[in-house]
Amino acid sequence: MSQEELRKQLAALREQGLKFTDCVKVFGVPVDTNTYALAAKARADESFDTLAMDDDAVIADTTLGGAWVSCWMRIGNAEASEYRNTHLLMTVDLDERGVFKAHVDDMDGNTILTMSNEEDEDSELSLVRDGFIKHPRDTVGLLVYLKEMGMAPESASLEIQG
């Protein structure tokens, strides 16, 4: 069976409820039976607030002289929130007969901005009318606006669909 076929089977098993921890139990070895795992556990114990290991660890050989050992790194909510709006997606919901509706979502699928000219008296999108963007699909101008308003970090990117 090819690697691609195995990956497809694994993806199907994931859809049926297979968890990564189940795979670790199959591919992992008890930490106290492997010298690389013991060394990794000692390092994880030294930095217990950021690194942790399961009772079983997956050991992967490397050509670098040693082995990769699976472990977990704890990232706090505040640290992760710095990256939440790094990759933004603007979805155009409606763009016909002069009506434009769109929304911008963060990486978690939360909507951070909605745009519509449906109820505007002059039927021009307010961000266009007020000079923040040149046209409704101006992702460059919209990204600048989101950064200036503090809705996106300087490292953010914006993609459009629809």
GROMACS .gro file of N, CA, C and O in nm, residues 53-96:
model
  176
   53MET      N    1   0.560   1.602   2.851
   53MET     CA    2   0.567   1.480   2.771
   53MET      C    3   0.459   1.385   2.816
   53MET      O    4   0.422   1.380   2.933
   54ASP      N    5   0.410   1.305   2.721
   54ASP     CA    6   0.318   1.197   2.754
   54ASP      C    7   0.400   1.082   2.813
   54ASP      O    8   0.523   1.081   2.806
   55ASP      N    9   0.331   0.984   2.870
   55ASP     CA   10   0.400   0.866   2.922
   55ASP      C   11   0.468   0.788   2.811
   55ASP      O   12   0.569   0.722   2.833
   56ASP      N   13   0.410   0.795   2.692
   56ASP     CA   14   0.470   0.734   2.573
   56ASP      C   15   0.517   0.847   2.483
   56ASP      O   16   0.449   0.947   2.467
   57ALA      N   17   0.635   0.831   2.426
   57ALA     CA   18   0.690   0.933   2.337
   57ALA      C   19   0.720   0.871   2.201
   57ALA      O   20   0.763   0.756   2.192
   58VAL      N   21   0.697   0.948   2.098
   58VAL     CA   22   0.731   0.903   1.963
   58VAL      C   23   0.875   0.946   1.937
   58VAL      O   24   0.911   1.062   1.957
   59ILE      N   25   0.955   0.852   1.896
   59ILE     CA   26   1.097   0.877   1.869
   59ILE      C   27   1.118   0.869   1.719
   59ILE      O   28   1.081   0.770   1.654
   60ALA      N   29   1.176   0.973   1.660
   60ALA     CA   30   1.202   0.976   1.517
   60ALA      C   31   1.351   0.994   1.494
   60ALA      O   32   1.412   1.089   1.543
   61ASP      N   33   1.410   0.900   1.423
   61ASP     CA   34   1.553   0.908   1.391
   61ASP      C   35   1.581   1.030   1.305
   61ASP      O   36   1.495   1.077   1.230
   62THR      N   37   1.701   1.080   1.315
   62THR     CA   38   1.742   1.194   1.235
   62THR      C   39   1.883   1.173   1.184
   62THR      O   40   1.961   1.098   1.244
   63THR      N   41   1.916   1.238   1.076
   63THR     CA   42   2.053   1.230   1.022
   63THR      C   43   2.142   1.333   1.091
   63THR      O   44   2.259   1.344   1.059
   64LEU      N   45   2.087   1.408   1.185
   64LEU     CA   46   2.162   1.513   1.253
   64LEU      C   47   2.241   1.462   1.372
   64LEU      O   48   2.302   1.538   1.445
   65GLY      N   49   2.238   1.332   1.395
   65GLY     CA   50   2.307   1.276   1.510
   65GLY      C   51   2.221   1.285   1.634
   65GLY      O   52   2.237   1.375   1.716
   66GLY      N   53   2.126   1.198   1.649
   66GLY     CA   54   2.035   1.198   1.762
   66GLY      C   55   1.897   1.156   1.716
   66GLY      O   56   1.883   1.083   1.619
   67ALA      N   57   1.796   1.203   1.787
   67ALA     CA   58   1.659   1.169   1.752
   67ALA      C   59   1.566   1.282   1.792
   67ALA      O   60   1.596   1.359   1.884
   68TRP      N   61   1.454   1.293   1.723
   68TRP     CA   62   1.348   1.385   1.761
   68TRP      C   63   1.258   1.310   1.859
   68TRP      O   64   1.225   1.194   1.837
   69VAL      N   65   1.220   1.377   1.965
   69VAL     CA   66   1.135   1.315   2.066
   69VAL      C   67   1.010   1.402   2.081
   69VAL      O   68   1.020   1.523   2.099
   70SER      N   69   0.893   1.338   2.073
   70SER     CA   70   0.768   1.416   2.083
   70SER      C   71   0.747   1.468   2.224
   70SER      O   72   0.773   1.400   2.323
   71CYS      N   73   0.707   1.591   2.232
   71CYS     CA   74   0.670   1.652   2.359
   71CYS      C   75   0.573   1.766   2.328
   71CYS      O   76   0.550   1.799   2.212
   72TRP      N   77   0.516   1.823   2.428
   72TRP     CA   78   0.417   1.928   2.414
   72TRP      C   79   0.471   2.058   2.469
   72TRP      O   80   0.540   2.060   2.571
   73MET      N   81   0.440   2.166   2.402
   73MET     CA   82   0.479   2.299   2.448
   73MET      C   83   0.352   2.375   2.485
   73MET      O   84   0.261   2.384   2.404
   74ARG      N   85   0.347   2.428   2.607
   74ARG     CA   86   0.231   2.504   2.649
   74ARG      C   87   0.242   2.648   2.603
   74ARG      O   88   0.343   2.713   2.625
   75ILE      N   89   0.139   2.696   2.538
   75ILE     CA   90   0.129   2.834   2.495
   75ILE      C   91   0.009   2.894   2.565
   75ILE      O   92  -0.102   2.841   2.555
   76GLY      N   93   0.029   3.003   2.637
   76GLY     CA   94  -0.080   3.067   2.708
   76GLY      C   95  -0.174   3.140   2.614
   76GLY      O   96  -0.140   3.172   2.499
   77ASN      N   97  -0.296   3.166   2.663
   77ASN     CA   98  -0.397   3.234   2.582
   77ASN      C   99  -0.350   3.370   2.533
   77ASN      O  100  -0.372   3.407   2.419
   78ALA      N  101  -0.284   3.445   2.621
   78ALA     CA  102  -0.238   3.579   2.583
   78ALA      C  103  -0.136   3.573   2.471
   78ALA      O  104  -0.140   3.652   2.376
   79GLU      N  105  -0.044   3.477   2.479
   79GLU     CA  106   0.058   3.462   2.375
   79GLU      C  107  -0.005   3.422   2.242
   79GLU      O  108   0.030   3.473   2.137
   80ALA      N  109  -0.102   3.330   2.246
   80ALA     CA  110  -0.168   3.285   2.123
   80ALA      C  111  -0.252   3.396   2.062
   80ALA      O  112  -0.262   3.406   1.939
   81SER      N  113  -0.310   3.481   2.145
   81SER     CA  114  -0.397   3.587   2.092
   81SER      C  115  -0.320   3.687   2.006
   81SER      O  116  -0.378   3.754   1.922
   82GLU      N  117  -0.187   3.695   2.026
   82GLU     CA  118  -0.105   3.783   1.943
   82GLU      C  119  -0.108   3.740   1.796
   82GLU      O  120  -0.084   3.820   1.707
   83TYR      N  121  -0.140   3.614   1.770
   83TYR     CA  122  -0.136   3.560   1.634
   83TYR      C  123  -0.276   3.536   1.576
   83TYR      O  124  -0.288   3.497   1.462
   84ARG      N  125  -0.379   3.559   1.656
   84ARG     CA  126  -0.516   3.528   1.614
   84ARG      C  127  -0.552   3.598   1.483
   84ARG      O  128  -0.617   3.542   1.398
   85ASN      N  129  -0.512   3.721   1.468
   85ASN     CA  130  -0.550   3.796   1.349
   85ASN      C  131  -0.436   3.807   1.248
   85ASN      O  132  -0.431   3.901   1.171
   86THR      N  133  -0.346   3.711   1.249
   86THR     CA  134  -0.233   3.715   1.157
   86THR      C  135  -0.276   3.685   1.013
   86THR      O  136  -0.232   3.751   0.921
   87HIS      N  137  -0.362   3.588   0.994
   87HIS     CA  138  -0.411   3.551   0.861
   87HIS      C  139  -0.560   3.578   0.858
   87HIS      O  140  -0.638   3.505   0.919
   88LEU      N  141  -0.599   3.680   0.788
   88LEU     CA  142  -0.739   3.720   0.781
   88LEU      C  143  -0.799   3.681   0.647
   88LEU      O  144  -0.728   3.675   0.547
   89LEU      N  145  -0.929   3.655   0.646
   89LEU     CA  146  -0.998   3.616   0.524
   89LEU      C  147  -1.120   3.706   0.506
   89LEU      O  148  -1.207   3.711   0.592
   90MET      N  149  -1.121   3.776   0.394
   90MET     CA  150  -1.237   3.859   0.358
   90MET      C  151  -1.324   3.776   0.263
   90MET      O  152  -1.278   3.732   0.158
   91THR      N  153  -1.448   3.757   0.301
   91THR     CA  154  -1.543   3.683   0.219
   91THR      C  155  -1.646   3.780   0.164
   91THR      O  156  -1.713   3.849   0.241
   92VAL      N  157  -1.657   3.786   0.032
   92VAL     CA  158  -1.758   3.870  -0.032
   92VAL      C  159  -1.888   3.790  -0.034
   92VAL      O  160  -1.896   3.685  -0.096
   93ASP      N  161  -1.988   3.842   0.036
   93ASP     CA  162  -2.116   3.774   0.045
   93ASP      C  163  -2.211   3.813  -0.068
   93ASP      O  164  -2.292   3.732  -0.112
   94LEU      N  165  -2.201   3.937  -0.115
   94LEU     CA  166  -2.289   3.985  -0.220
   94LEU      C  167  -2.220   4.100  -0.293
   94LEU      O  168  -2.170   4.193  -0.229
   95ASP      N  169  -2.217   4.095  -0.424
   95ASP     CA  170  -2.159   4.203  -0.505
   95ASP      C  171  -2.234   4.206  -0.638
   95ASP      O  172  -2.187   4.152  -0.738
   96GLU      N  173  -2.351   4.266  -0.637
   96GLU     CA  174  -2.429   4.277  -0.760
   96GLU      C  175  -2.527   4.392  -0.751
   96GLU      O  176  -2.574   4.429  -0.643
   0.00000   0.00000   0.00000
